[in-house]
Amino acid sequence: MRVNFTVNGRPQDADDVWEGESLLYVLRERMGLPGSKNACEQGECGSCTVRLDGVPVCSCLVAAGQAEGRDVVTVEGLADFAKQRAEHGGCAAGACGTSLQDAQQWQARGTDSQTGEGTQLAPIQQAFIDAGAVQCGFCTPGLLVAADEMLERTPNPTDADIREALSGNLCRCTGYEKIMDAVRLAAARQGEAV
Amino acid sequence: MPSNAPLGTPTKVTQGSPTKGGIGESTLRPDGTLKVTGEFAYSSDMWHEDMLWGQILRSTVAHAEIVSIDTVEALKTPGVYAVMTYDDLPTDVKNYGLEIRDTPVLAHGKVRHHGEPVAIVAADHPETARRAAAKIKVEYRELPVITDESSATAPDAILIHEGRDDHHIGHVPHPNIVHRQPIVRGDVASARERADFIVKGEYTFGMQDQAFLGPESGLAVPAEDGGVDLYIATQWLHSDLKQIAPVLGLPEDKVRMTLSGVGGAFGGREDLSMQIHACLLALRTGKPVKIVYNRFESFFGHVHRHPAKLYYEHGATKDGKLTHLKARIVLDGGAYASASPAVVGNASSLGAGPYVVEDVDIEAIALYTNNPPCGAMRGFGAVQACFAYEAQMDKLADEVGMDRVAFRQLNAMEQGTLMPTGQVVDSPAPVAELLRRVQAMPMPPEQQWLTAGEAADVRQLPGGLSNTTHGEGVVRGVGYAVGIKNVGFSEGFDDYSTAKVRLEVVGGEPVAVVHTAMAEVGQGGVTVHAQIARTELGVTQVTIHPADTQVGSAGSTSASRQTYVTGGAVKNSCELVREKVLELGRRKFGTYHPAWATAELLLEGGKVVTDGGEVLAHLADVLEGETVEIEAEWRHRPTEAFDLHTGQGFGHVQYTFAAHRAVVEVDTELGLVKVIELACAQDVGKALNPLSVVGQIQGGTTQGLGVAVMEEIIVDPKTAKVRNPSFTDYLIPTILDTPTIPVDVLELADDHAPYGLRGIGEAPTLSSTPAVLAAIRNATGLELNRTPVRPEHLTGT
Amino acid sequence: MDFLRPASWEEALAAKAEHPTAVPIAGGTDVMVEINFDHRRPEYLLDLTRVADLYEWEVGEENVRLGASVPYTQIMENLRPELPGLALASHTVASPQIRNRGGVGGNLGTASPAGDAHPALLAAGAEVEAESVRGTRLIPIDAFYTGVKRNALAPDELIRAVHVKKADGPQQYSKVGTRNAMVIAVCAFGLALHPETRTVRTGIGSAAPTPVRAKTAEEFLNAALDEGGFWDNGKVITPSVAKQFADLCAAACNPIDDVRGTASYRRHAVGIMARRTLTWTWESYRGTAARSEGVA
C-alpha cells in the first residue's frame, strides 16, 4: 500500500509498504531516517520514540498505515522543531525539517573530532553532549524526543518528574545519572533564556 | 611465587599538558553530535541499493539429532534468493569459536541449545525472509537435556561434544567440563585448625544478559574481487576476521571489515553472531545482505553471563583475621565454550577477593550443558565470585562480632600482598581506603516519599508508579561490598594493540590522525585517543579514523583494557612520531639553536619547545609538506599461565578495585525493593577523562543493581528452553529503578601503566550486586543466598 | 494482509461485518507486538484511529461514557475525579509513550488477565458498549471476560465505549511488578467504596485465568461494615476485619506459576494489596466524612 505523511515538516510518501510494517520501519528503511532506533519492537525501551501529531509515541507500535496524513517529528528534525518552537511557538506547517536528501547523508559521514561545531542543535541535544549523557548513543534519539517534550510541558521539573517522564526509555550504558544531569542542564538553560 | 615474574617498565608520566583537550580534561565525545542528531550510522542503519535481508532459522528444541531439513518450499517463495544449510558451507572449516572452535556456523546433525542456527535465508523483504524461513521443515529426534553439574558429569551422561581435541581435554575430569582451574596455596587443613569461627555458604548467581540496546546487525557487500566488505558492530574486528575468513574460504585480506556504530556491547559482542551468515548469503547471491536481529532473536544471538553455584568456606580467628578459604565455583558454560576457559581463570584466581588469606584451596570449573551458551559479560568470573565472598564477609564479621566494614578493612589486601596465585600485587591496592570513603559519604535523607500534602510520592517508594505502598512495611537497609578485577588479557595471552598515527599540516595547522581497530562501543575510547594525541603531539586538531581491518589488531574492547592497551599503543605511536618530528627539526633547524641538541624537547601548542618552555620552531615549519606516519604495536608486560594443578603464576597484568555502599528501602510485606542510593569509590590510577570515568562507574554500578533485583534469563530445567526472551519479561532497570550514584574517584598511579592509569569499566559491576544484597539482608534479616532476589524470596512465598 | 481504514464508526462496523476476522488496531500496544514478533498475521487490520468518536468521553449524571480509544494519559489528566480507580490504573500502564496511545478498548479487546484497566473497571462497576451492524448492547463487566484472552464480543462486534459508574466514594488501585515502572502486572488489585449503596467492589488482575472480583470478600466486608455501623460512625476498620477481607481476597485468586511470579506469591500479594487499599480508601472515606459531616 501507499502511505503519505509529514515528517519533520516535509510531506513524504512510501510505496509498496507491507501492511504489517511499523512506522519505525518506514522511517528507517524507506525514508532514509534511521535516527529512530529499533531496540525492542515491543514498546518496552522507548528508543524509537517520535512525536505523532505532537504526542510522544513508540513508532514501533504504530502501524505504518495509521500514520497516513499525520505529522511526525523524529530526532533528525528535533533541532529544527525546537528552533521553530522558540521562534514561533510551534512548527509552522512545512516550514521546518530536514530535506530527505540531507537526511540521507548520514551514510557518508564517519567519526571525526568536530564536536558540535557548525551543527544547529536543540538545547536538549547540546545538553546531552555537554553532560556526558551519551555513551553508545542507541537510546539517545528516543530519550531526546521524550525529554524535549517533557521540558515543553514541564519547564521546571523535579527529579521525580524527570524520572517519571523518562521511565519509558531504557538506557544500558549510563546508569541514567548523566541523563538526569543533561535534562536538569537543559531546563536550567531554558530558564535562563526566558 | 615464580622467581621469573617479569617486572614492568615504568612509563614516563606526562602530567598537566598545556595543550587544550589533552589527558585529564573532560573533553566531549567526538561522535556526540552525530549521536544526538540521529546521524551516527549504527550497524543496523546500513543500507545499500539492491540489498537483501537475511533471516536465520533457529532450533526450537535444546538438544536433538537433526533427522532432516527440507528447504524446497522455502526456496520456491517469490522474493527468496538463497536458502543455505550446513551442506552449503563452502569449505571444510565449519565451526568457529573464540578459543575453542566448537560452534557450528549452521547446525550439523545435532543441535545443542535452544535457538541454535540451523538454516539461513536471503530475500528482498524481511517479511518474505521470515515467511520463507518458517517454511523450512526440520525434523528433530529429541535427546535428554543436560542442565546442571550432576546431569553433565553423570557416568552415562551424553557428551555435549564428542571427540573433543581442544587443549583443555587433557586436564578436565569429564568431557562435559570445558576447563578446570585449581588455585592451591598453603595448607587449608591445618589453617582450619586455627580458626575460631568457620562460615560456610552455598550461593547461586542467575544468568544475566548484556541487554545492549542495539541488537546484532550488519551488512555484507560482495566485492568484485571475490571478497566481501562487512560493516559490523563487534568488540574485536581482528578476532572476528580470523574466525570468518576460513569458513568463507577467503584469505583475510579479502574480508574487509569496518566497524559500524555499536549500540553497546558489555561482552555480548565478543563472539560472532550474524557475521558469517551475512557474508555467506552475500557471496552466494552476489548481492549485499543485511541482517538485523530483533530483541527476541538477540536473546538467542549472543552468549550470556555464566550462571554459577558457589560453595564457600571461610575461617577467622577471634580477633577477626581470615585463616583460610576453601571454595568451589561451578560455572554453567552452556552448549559452546565461548570465553568459558578465561571465565574459569578469573573466577578461581580472583575467588578470594581483595583480602589477605594465606591458606587457600579454590577450584573453578565450567560445564558444557544444553543451556544457552555463556561467555563474556562485564566483570566475568570475578562478578560471580564477588557475590559469594562478600556475603561470606558479612556472615564472618557477624560471627566474630565486628563491624562489617571494619572486618573487611582488617583483612584488606594492599600493595605488596600476595595473591592466592603467588603473584605480588605490585601497584596501589587501596581496598581499606575505598571502603572508608564510601562509608564516609553522607547518608541519603530518610522517607523521601513524604510530601507537603497528604499523599505519598509513590515514585520515591518501592513499587514506584504501581502504587503498592504509601510507606507501609517499608524498612531501610544499608550494605557494603568491595571487589577485585583483573585488567587486560591474562594467563600468558599475547595482549597487544596497534596504532597508526599520522602528523601533517593542513591549511597551515598541524593535524594528527589516529587510526586503530579499537571497537568504540560507547565507552569513549575515541575521546581518550584524541586526548592522548593532543597531549603527546601538542596539536589541537585530532581526527579519529574509523576503525577497520586496514590497520593492525587492537585486541578486544573488553577486560577493562582498551584505555590501557590501545591507549598505550596510541601514546607509543605518538612518541615515535614525535621522535621523527624532532629528528626532522634537528636536521632543518639544529644549527640555529643549541637547545635542539641539548635540551629535552616537547611538542606543545603546535610548536617544538624545550622543557623550560622556550619555543624552538612551529610544527608547520618543521613539517612543511611532509607527513610523518607510524604504525606500531604496543604490549603491556607479559603474564604467564596458571599452573594447571596449583594455579600459581604471574597471571594478571593489573588489578582494579571498587567499593560500594548501597542504601535500599524494602517493602517487607510485598518483597519489593527500591534502591535509594548506590555510592561508589574506585581507584582509577589516572582519570584520562573524568566525565567518562564517572559515566563508566555509574553504568557498571547500574548493571550490578539489575542482577541484584530483577535481571535473569530463566531457563526451564526440564527442556533447557529460554522462557523470557523479551524486554517484557527480561527486565533491566529503568530510570525510576536507578538511584543517585555518587562517585568518589581515587587516582593512585600504577607505575607500570601508561599515565599510571587503571582499567575501570568492570570493577563497579562487581561490588554493586553484593552491596545491594547486603542492604536487603540488612533490611529484612533474611539470608538471601541467590541473586537476583525476587519478591517471593523476600516474602517466603 | 489488508489494511482497512474506516473514516467513521459506521464504516468501521460495516468493515467488521464484512470481515469478521479483521483485527482492530488502535494504540497498537498488543497488536503491533504480535506482528513485529511474527506471532500473528491477521488477514485484515482494521485501523480505528480515524474514528473520532472513539477518542471522546461524556460525563453524565450516573456514568462516564468513555470512548474505547481515549488514551490512558487523557484518563489520568481529565477523569481523575470521576474515575479515580481507573485513573490510578492508567498511571501504572507501561510507559508514558504507551499511555499516550493506548486505551481501555485495547485492554478489553485483548482481555489478557494482566490488563491494567480490568480490576479498576470491575471495582467501579462498568458496562462495555459493544456494537455491530446488528445493533448495540451493553455487556456487564462481570460477564465480559470469558476465558484466558477471551471476551464476550461476537465476531462482528467492536467496542464503542465503556460506561463506568462515576465514583461516589474513594477508589484505589495497586499493582505488583518486579520493576518500579514499565512493568506487566504480576498481580493487581482494585477497590472501590460505594457509600451510596453502602457496598464495596473489588477487582483482581493477573491472579486467575480472567480478571475476577473477590465476591466472598465483598460480601463479608459489606456485612461487617453494615453490622458495625461503620458507614455511619466512620470508625477505623478493625484489624481483624481487614485481615479477614484480605484473606478472602487472596482466596479468590486462582493463579499460576510463571516467569513473572509464583502462584503463592500472587495470592500473598493480593492479600497485602487488599488490606492496604482498604485502609487507604477507608481512611479517605473517614476523612471526607469527617469534613462534610463532622464525624470523628
JSON list of C-alpha atoms in Angstrom, two decimals, chain A residues 16 18 21 25 28-30 33-42 44-45 47 75-78 102-103 105-107 109-117 119-121 124-126 128-141 143-144 158-181 184, chain B residues 28-42 44-48 51 53 125-127 130 208-215 262-264 266 290 292 294-295 377-378 457 459-460 465 520-523 530 534 541-546 691-692 694-696 698-700 702-703 711 726-728 730 732-736 738-742:
[
{"chain": "A", "resi": 16, "resn": "ASP", "atom": "CA", "xyz": [4.78, -0.86, -1.67]},
{"chain": "A", "resi": 18, "resn": "TRP", "atom": "CA", "xyz": [3.64, -4.12, 3.55]},
{"chain": "A", "resi": 21, "resn": "GLU", "atom": "CA", "xyz": [5.15, -2.65, 8.64]},
{"chain": "A", "resi": 25, "resn": "TYR", "atom": "CA", "xyz": [10.37, 0.54, 9.69]},
{"chain": "A", "resi": 28, "resn": "ARG", "atom": "CA", "xyz": [14.24, 3.83, 8.87]},
{"chain": "A", "resi": 29, "resn": "GLU", "atom": "CA", "xyz": [14.17, 1.71, 5.75]},
{"chain": "A", "resi": 30, "resn": "ARG", "atom": "CA", "xyz": [12.07, 3.69, 3.30]},
{"chain": "A", "resi": 33, "resn": "LEU", "atom": "CA", "xyz": [15.71, 8.43, 8.56]},
{"chain": "A", "resi": 34, "resn": "PRO", "atom": "CA", "xyz": [17.40, 5.79, 10.70]},
{"chain": "A", "resi": 35, "resn": "GLY", "atom": "CA", "xyz": [17.78, 8.08, 13.70]},
{"chain": "A", "resi": 36, "resn": "SER", "atom": "CA", "xyz": [14.82, 6.47, 15.46]},
{"chain": "A", "resi": 37, "resn": "LYS", "atom": "CA", "xyz": [16.20, 3.22, 16.78]},
{"chain": "A", "resi": 38, "resn": "ASN", "atom": "CA", "xyz": [14.85, -0.28, 16.77]},
{"chain": "A", "resi": 39, "resn": "ALA", "atom": "CA", "xyz": [15.85, -1.91, 20.05]},
{"chain": "A", "resi": 40, "resn": "CYS", "atom": "CA", "xyz": [12.89, -3.99, 21.18]},
{"chain": "A", "resi": 41, "resn": "GLU", "atom": "CA", "xyz": [9.90, -3.60, 18.81]},
{"chain": "A", "resi": 42, "resn": "GLN", "atom": "CA", "xyz": [7.54, -4.08, 21.71]},
{"chain": "A", "resi": 44, "resn": "GLU", "atom": "CA", "xyz": [9.47, -1.56, 26.21]},
{"chain": "A", "resi": 45, "resn": "CYS", "atom": "CA", "xyz": [12.53, 0.59, 25.53]},
{"chain": "A", "resi": 47, "resn": "SER", "atom": "CA", "xyz": [14.40, 4.02, 21.55]},
{"chain": "A", "resi": 75, "resn": "VAL", "atom": "CA", "xyz": [15.27, 13.07, 16.19]},
{"chain": "A", "resi": 76, "resn": "GLU", "atom": "CA", "xyz": [16.54, 14.22, 12.80]},
{"chain": "A", "resi": 77, "resn": "GLY", "atom": "CA", "xyz": [14.04, 17.07, 12.90]},
{"chain": "A", "resi": 78, "resn": "LEU", "atom": "CA", "xyz": [14.36, 17.86, 16.59]},
{"chain": "A", "resi": 102, "resn": "ASP", "atom": "CA", "xyz": [20.07, 15.95, 3.68]},
{"chain": "A", "resi": 103, "resn": "ALA", "atom": "CA", "xyz": [18.71, 13.30, 5.95]},
{"chain": "A", "resi": 105, "resn": "GLN", "atom": "CA", "xyz": [23.68, 11.99, 4.04]},
{"chain": "A", "resi": 106, "resn": "TRP", "atom": "CA", "xyz": [24.22, 10.12, 7.29]},
{"chain": "A", "resi": 107, "resn": "GLN", "atom": "CA", "xyz": [25.78, 7.24, 5.45]},
{"chain": "A", "resi": 109, "resn": "ARG", "atom": "CA", "xyz": [29.86, 10.60, 7.49]},
{"chain": "A", "resi": 110, "resn": "GLY", "atom": "CA", "xyz": [32.46, 8.97, 9.67]},
{"chain": "A", "resi": 111, "resn": "THR", "atom": "CA", "xyz": [33.61, 9.93, 13.12]},
{"chain": "A", "resi": 112, "resn": "ASP", "atom": "CA", "xyz": [35.82, 12.93, 13.42]},
{"chain": "A", "resi": 113, "resn": "SER", "atom": "CA", "xyz": [36.72, 15.23, 16.21]},
{"chain": "A", "resi": 114, "resn": "GLN", "atom": "CA", "xyz": [34.35, 18.04, 15.39]},
{"chain": "A", "resi": 115, "resn": "THR", "atom": "CA", "xyz": [32.16, 18.41, 18.42]},
{"chain": "A", "resi": 116, "resn": "GLY", "atom": "CA", "xyz": [29.06, 20.44, 17.98]},
{"chain": "A", "resi": 117, "resn": "GLU", "atom": "CA", "xyz": [30.71, 22.92, 15.66]},
{"chain": "A", "resi": 119, "resn": "THR", "atom": "CA", "xyz": [25.68, 21.94, 13.56]},
{"chain": "A", "resi": 120, "resn": "GLN", "atom": "CA", "xyz": [22.49, 23.51, 14.82]},
{"chain": "A", "resi": 121, "resn": "LEU", "atom": "CA", "xyz": [21.31, 21.56, 17.84]},
{"chain": "A", "resi": 124, "resn": "ILE", "atom": "CA", "xyz": [18.34, 19.20, 24.86]},
{"chain": "A", "resi": 125, "resn": "GLN", "atom": "CA", "xyz": [20.75, 17.77, 22.28]},
{"chain": "A", "resi": 126, "resn": "GLN", "atom": "CA", "xyz": [23.53, 20.12, 23.33]},
{"chain": "A", "resi": 128, "resn": "PHE", "atom": "CA", "xyz": [23.18, 15.60, 26.36]},
{"chain": "A", "resi": 129, "resn": "ILE", "atom": "CA", "xyz": [26.60, 16.15, 24.80]},
{"chain": "A", "resi": 130, "resn": "ASP", "atom": "CA", "xyz": [27.76, 18.58, 27.48]},
{"chain": "A", "resi": 131, "resn": "ALA", "atom": "CA", "xyz": [26.64, 16.47, 30.43]},
{"chain": "A", "resi": 132, "resn": "GLY", "atom": "CA", "xyz": [28.19, 13.24, 29.15]},
{"chain": "A", "resi": 133, "resn": "ALA", "atom": "CA", "xyz": [24.76, 11.64, 28.76]},
{"chain": "A", "resi": 134, "resn": "VAL", "atom": "CA", "xyz": [25.75, 9.89, 25.54]},
{"chain": "A", "resi": 135, "resn": "GLN", "atom": "CA", "xyz": [27.74, 6.67, 25.59]},
{"chain": "A", "resi": 136, "resn": "CYS", "atom": "CA", "xyz": [26.81, 4.12, 22.95]},
{"chain": "A", "resi": 137, "resn": "GLY", "atom": "CA", "xyz": [24.05, 6.52, 21.95]},
{"chain": "A", "resi": 138, "resn": "PHE", "atom": "CA", "xyz": [21.47, 3.95, 20.90]},
{"chain": "A", "resi": 139, "resn": "CYS", "atom": "CA", "xyz": [18.89, 5.11, 23.45]},
{"chain": "A", "resi": 140, "resn": "THR", "atom": "CA", "xyz": [19.75, 8.77, 22.85]},
{"chain": "A", "resi": 141, "resn": "PRO", "atom": "CA", "xyz": [17.36, 9.66, 20.00]},
{"chain": "A", "resi": 143, "resn": "LEU", "atom": "CA", "xyz": [15.38, 9.97, 25.09]},
{"chain": "A", "resi": 144, "resn": "LEU", "atom": "CA", "xyz": [15.91, 13.30, 23.36]},
{"chain": "A", "resi": 158, "resn": "THR", "atom": "CA", "xyz": [11.67, 18.00, 39.81]},
{"chain": "A", "resi": 159, "resn": "ASP", "atom": "CA", "xyz": [13.98, 14.99, 39.72]},
{"chain": "A", "resi": 160, "resn": "ALA", "atom": "CA", "xyz": [10.97, 12.73, 40.28]},
{"chain": "A", "resi": 161, "resn": "ASP", "atom": "CA", "xyz": [9.18, 14.39, 37.36]},
{"chain": "A", "resi": 162, "resn": "ILE", "atom": "CA", "xyz": [12.15, 13.74, 35.10]},
{"chain": "A", "resi": 163, "resn": "ARG", "atom": "CA", "xyz": [12.38, 10.12, 36.19]},
{"chain": "A", "resi": 164, "resn": "GLU", "atom": "CA", "xyz": [8.68, 9.56, 35.64]},
{"chain": "A", "resi": 165, "resn": "ALA", "atom": "CA", "xyz": [8.67, 11.20, 32.22]},
{"chain": "A", "resi": 166, "resn": "LEU", "atom": "CA", "xyz": [11.68, 9.17, 31.07]},
{"chain": "A", "resi": 167, "resn": "SER", "atom": "CA", "xyz": [10.65, 5.89, 32.66]},
{"chain": "A", "resi": 168, "resn": "GLY", "atom": "CA", "xyz": [9.70, 4.54, 29.23]},
{"chain": "A", "resi": 169, "resn": "ASN", "atom": "CA", "xyz": [13.21, 4.95, 27.84]},
{"chain": "A", "resi": 170, "resn": "LEU", "atom": "CA", "xyz": [15.78, 2.30, 28.72]},
{"chain": "A", "resi": 171, "resn": "CYS", "atom": "CA", "xyz": [19.47, 3.09, 28.76]},
{"chain": "A", "resi": 172, "resn": "ARG", "atom": "CA", "xyz": [22.02, 0.35, 29.36]},
{"chain": "A", "resi": 173, "resn": "CYS", "atom": "CA", "xyz": [25.26, 2.36, 29.42]},
{"chain": "A", "resi": 174, "resn": "THR", "atom": "CA", "xyz": [24.97, 5.38, 31.66]},
{"chain": "A", "resi": 175, "resn": "GLY", "atom": "CA", "xyz": [23.07, 4.37, 34.78]},
{"chain": "A", "resi": 176, "resn": "TYR", "atom": "CA", "xyz": [20.91, 7.41, 33.94]},
{"chain": "A", "resi": 177, "resn": "GLU", "atom": "CA", "xyz": [22.82, 9.82, 36.20]},
{"chain": "A", "resi": 178, "resn": "LYS", "atom": "CA", "xyz": [24.29, 11.84, 33.34]},
{"chain": "A", "resi": 179, "resn": "ILE", "atom": "CA", "xyz": [20.92, 11.78, 31.61]},
{"chain": "A", "resi": 180, "resn": "MET", "atom": "CA", "xyz": [19.43, 13.36, 34.72]},
{"chain": "A", "resi": 181, "resn": "ASP", "atom": "CA", "xyz": [22.24, 15.92, 34.63]},
{"chain": "A", "resi": 184, "resn": "ARG", "atom": "CA", "xyz": [18.49, 19.43, 34.55]},
{"chain": "B", "resi": 28, "resn": "LEU", "atom": "CA", "xyz": [33.45, 15.87, 24.91]},
{"chain": "B", "resi": 29, "resn": "ARG", "atom": "CA", "xyz": [32.83, 12.88, 22.67]},
{"chain": "B", "resi": 30, "resn": "PRO", "atom": "CA", "xyz": [33.92, 13.34, 19.05]},
{"chain": "B", "resi": 31, "resn": "ASP", "atom": "CA", "xyz": [30.85, 11.35, 17.97]},
{"chain": "B", "resi": 32, "resn": "GLY", "atom": "CA", "xyz": [28.47, 13.22, 20.26]},
{"chain": "B", "resi": 33, "resn": "THR", "atom": "CA", "xyz": [26.93, 15.49, 17.65]},
{"chain": "B", "resi": 34, "resn": "LEU", "atom": "CA", "xyz": [26.27, 12.64, 15.26]},
{"chain": "B", "resi": 35, "resn": "LYS", "atom": "CA", "xyz": [24.72, 10.61, 18.04]},
{"chain": "B", "resi": 36, "resn": "VAL", "atom": "CA", "xyz": [22.32, 13.34, 19.20]},
{"chain": "B", "resi": 37, "resn": "THR", "atom": "CA", "xyz": [21.19, 14.21, 15.70]},
{"chain": "B", "resi": 38, "resn": "GLY", "atom": "CA", "xyz": [20.43, 10.62, 14.71]},
{"chain": "B", "resi": 39, "resn": "GLU", "atom": "CA", "xyz": [23.08, 10.66, 12.00]},
{"chain": "B", "resi": 40, "resn": "PHE", "atom": "CA", "xyz": [25.53, 8.26, 13.63]},
{"chain": "B", "resi": 41, "resn": "ALA", "atom": "CA", "xyz": [25.43, 5.13, 11.50]},
{"chain": "B", "resi": 42, "resn": "TYR", "atom": "CA", "xyz": [24.92, 2.04, 13.64]},
{"chain": "B", "resi": 44, "resn": "SER", "atom": "CA", "xyz": [21.51, -1.68, 11.86]},
{"chain": "B", "resi": 45, "resn": "ASP", "atom": "CA", "xyz": [21.31, 1.62, 9.94]},
{"chain": "B", "resi": 46, "resn": "MET", "atom": "CA", "xyz": [23.35, 0.44, 6.97]},
{"chain": "B", "resi": 47, "resn": "TRP", "atom": "CA", "xyz": [21.57, 0.48, 3.68]},
{"chain": "B", "resi": 48, "resn": "HIS", "atom": "CA", "xyz": [22.61, -0.47, 0.18]},
{"chain": "B", "resi": 51, "resn": "MET", "atom": "CA", "xyz": [20.23, -5.16, -0.67]},
{"chain": "B", "resi": 53, "resn": "TRP", "atom": "CA", "xyz": [17.53, -9.21, 4.11]},
{"chain": "B", "resi": 125, "resn": "HIS", "atom": "CA", "xyz": [12.00, -8.00, 2.28]},
{"chain": "B", "resi": 126, "resn": "PRO", "atom": "CA", "xyz": [12.37, -9.07, 5.90]},
{"chain": "B", "resi": 127, "resn": "GLU", "atom": "CA", "xyz": [8.81, -10.39, 5.94]},
{"chain": "B", "resi": 130, "resn": "ARG", "atom": "CA", "xyz": [10.64, -14.68, 7.71]},
{"chain": "B", "resi": 208, "resn": "GLN", "atom": "CA", "xyz": [22.37, -12.25, 33.27]},
{"chain": "B", "resi": 209, "resn": "ASP", "atom": "CA", "xyz": [22.07, -10.82, 29.79]},
{"chain": "B", "resi": 210, "resn": "GLN", "atom": "CA", "xyz": [24.15, -7.94, 28.45]},
{"chain": "B", "resi": 211, "resn": "ALA", "atom": "CA", "xyz": [20.93, -6.47, 27.04]},
{"chain": "B", "resi": 212, "resn": "PHE", "atom": "CA", "xyz": [22.78, -3.93, 24.94]},
{"chain": "B", "resi": 213, "resn": "LEU", "atom": "CA", "xyz": [20.18, -1.77, 23.25]},
{"chain": "B", "resi": 214, "resn": "GLY", "atom": "CA", "xyz": [21.42, -2.16, 19.66]},
{"chain": "B", "resi": 215, "resn": "PRO", "atom": "CA", "xyz": [20.62, -5.71, 18.55]},
{"chain": "B", "resi": 262, "resn": "VAL", "atom": "CA", "xyz": [27.90, -0.18, 18.10]},
{"chain": "B", "resi": 263, "resn": "GLY", "atom": "CA", "xyz": [24.84, 0.04, 20.32]},
{"chain": "B", "resi": 264, "resn": "GLY", "atom": "CA", "xyz": [26.53, -1.20, 23.48]},
{"chain": "B", "resi": 266, "resn": "PHE", "atom": "CA", "xyz": [29.28, -5.39, 27.61]},
{"chain": "B", "resi": 290, "resn": "LYS", "atom": "CA", "xyz": [21.68, -7.04, 5.77]},
{"chain": "B", "resi": 292, "resn": "VAL", "atom": "CA", "xyz": [19.21, -7.30, 11.92]},
{"chain": "B", "resi": 294, "resn": "ASN", "atom": "CA", "xyz": [15.02, -8.37, 16.71]},
{"chain": "B", "resi": 295, "resn": "ARG", "atom": "CA", "xyz": [15.05, -8.40, 20.51]},
{"chain": "B", "resi": 377, "resn": "MET", "atom": "CA", "xyz": [29.95, -10.16, 30.25]},
{"chain": "B", "resi": 378, "resn": "ARG", "atom": "CA", "xyz": [31.40, -7.20, 32.13]},
{"chain": "B", "resi": 457, "resn": "ASP", "atom": "CA", "xyz": [5.07, 10.39, 46.38]},
{"chain": "B", "resi": 459, "resn": "ARG", "atom": "CA", "xyz": [7.81, 7.46, 42.78]},
{"chain": "B", "resi": 460, "resn": "GLN", "atom": "CA", "xyz": [10.11, 7.51, 45.84]},
{"chain": "B", "resi": 465, "resn": "LEU", "atom": "CA", "xyz": [4.16, 4.15, 39.98]},
{"chain": "B", "resi": 520, "resn": "GLU", "atom": "CA", "xyz": [34.20, 2.05, 20.14]},
{"chain": "B", "resi": 521, "resn": "VAL", "atom": "CA", "xyz": [31.18, 0.52, 21.81]},
{"chain": "B", "resi": 522, "resn": "GLY", "atom": "CA", "xyz": [30.17, 3.60, 23.77]},
{"chain": "B", "resi": 523, "resn": "GLN", "atom": "CA", "xyz": [32.93, 3.60, 26.36]},
{"chain": "B", "resi": 530, "resn": "ALA", "atom": "CA", "xyz": [42.22, 12.18, 20.74]},
{"chain": "B", "resi": 534, "resn": "ARG", "atom": "CA", "xyz": [46.87, 16.15, 21.82]},
{"chain": "B", "resi": 541, "resn": "GLN", "atom": "CA", "xyz": [43.14, 19.08, 15.88]},
{"chain": "B", "resi": 542, "resn": "VAL", "atom": "CA", "xyz": [42.94, 15.31, 16.01]},
{"chain": "B", "resi": 543, "resn": "THR", "atom": "CA", "xyz": [40.92, 13.18, 13.65]},
{"chain": "B", "resi": 544, "resn": "ILE", "atom": "CA", "xyz": [39.94, 9.68, 14.69]},
{"chain": "B", "resi": 545, "resn": "HIS", "atom": "CA", "xyz": [39.94, 7.43, 11.65]},
{"chain": "B", "resi": 546, "resn": "PRO", "atom": "CA", "xyz": [37.09, 4.90, 11.50]},
{"chain": "B", "resi": 691, "resn": "LEU", "atom": "CA", "xyz": [33.46, 12.76, 32.92]},
{"chain": "B", "resi": 692, "resn": "SER", "atom": "CA", "xyz": [33.74, 9.46, 31.05]},
{"chain": "B", "resi": 694, "resn": "VAL", "atom": "CA", "xyz": [32.27, 8.66, 36.22]},
{"chain": "B", "resi": 695, "resn": "GLY", "atom": "CA", "xyz": [29.90, 7.62, 33.43]},
{"chain": "B", "resi": 696, "resn": "GLN", "atom": "CA", "xyz": [31.52, 4.19, 33.24]},
{"chain": "B", "resi": 698, "resn": "GLN", "atom": "CA", "xyz": [27.66, 4.72, 37.12]},
{"chain": "B", "resi": 699, "resn": "GLY", "atom": "CA", "xyz": [26.79, 2.47, 34.19]},
{"chain": "B", "resi": 700, "resn": "GLY", "atom": "CA", "xyz": [28.62, -0.52, 35.63]},
{"chain": "B", "resi": 702, "resn": "THR", "atom": "CA", "xyz": [23.58, 0.01, 37.46]},
{"chain": "B", "resi": 703, "resn": "GLN", "atom": "CA", "xyz": [24.18, -3.29, 35.67]},
{"chain": "B", "resi": 711, "resn": "GLU", "atom": "CA", "xyz": [17.63, -9.40, 35.72]},
{"chain": "B", "resi": 726, "resn": "SER", "atom": "CA", "xyz": [11.92, -10.33, 25.59]},
{"chain": "B", "resi": 727, "resn": "PHE", "atom": "CA", "xyz": [12.14, -6.93, 27.24]},
{"chain": "B", "resi": 728, "resn": "THR", "atom": "CA", "xyz": [8.69, -7.60, 28.68]},
{"chain": "B", "resi": 730, "resn": "TYR", "atom": "CA", "xyz": [13.71, -9.84, 30.98]},
{"chain": "B", "resi": 732, "resn": "ILE", "atom": "CA", "xyz": [16.53, -4.12, 33.11]},
{"chain": "B", "resi": 733, "resn": "PRO", "atom": "CA", "xyz": [16.45, -1.09, 35.40]},
{"chain": "B", "resi": 734, "resn": "THR", "atom": "CA", "xyz": [14.50, 1.95, 34.28]},
{"chain": "B", "resi": 735, "resn": "ILE", "atom": "CA", "xyz": [15.40, 5.46, 35.37]},
{"chain": "B", "resi": 736, "resn": "LEU", "atom": "CA", "xyz": [12.86, 5.03, 38.21]},
{"chain": "B", "resi": 738, "resn": "THR", "atom": "CA", "xyz": [18.07, 3.62, 39.42]},
{"chain": "B", "resi": 739, "resn": "PRO", "atom": "CA", "xyz": [19.21, 5.64, 42.40]},
{"chain": "B", "resi": 740, "resn": "THR", "atom": "CA", "xyz": [21.56, 8.53, 42.70]},
{"chain": "B", "resi": 741, "resn": "ILE", "atom": "CA", "xyz": [25.10, 7.19, 42.30]},
{"chain": "B", "resi": 742, "resn": "PRO", "atom": "CA", "xyz": [27.65, 9.44, 43.99]}
]
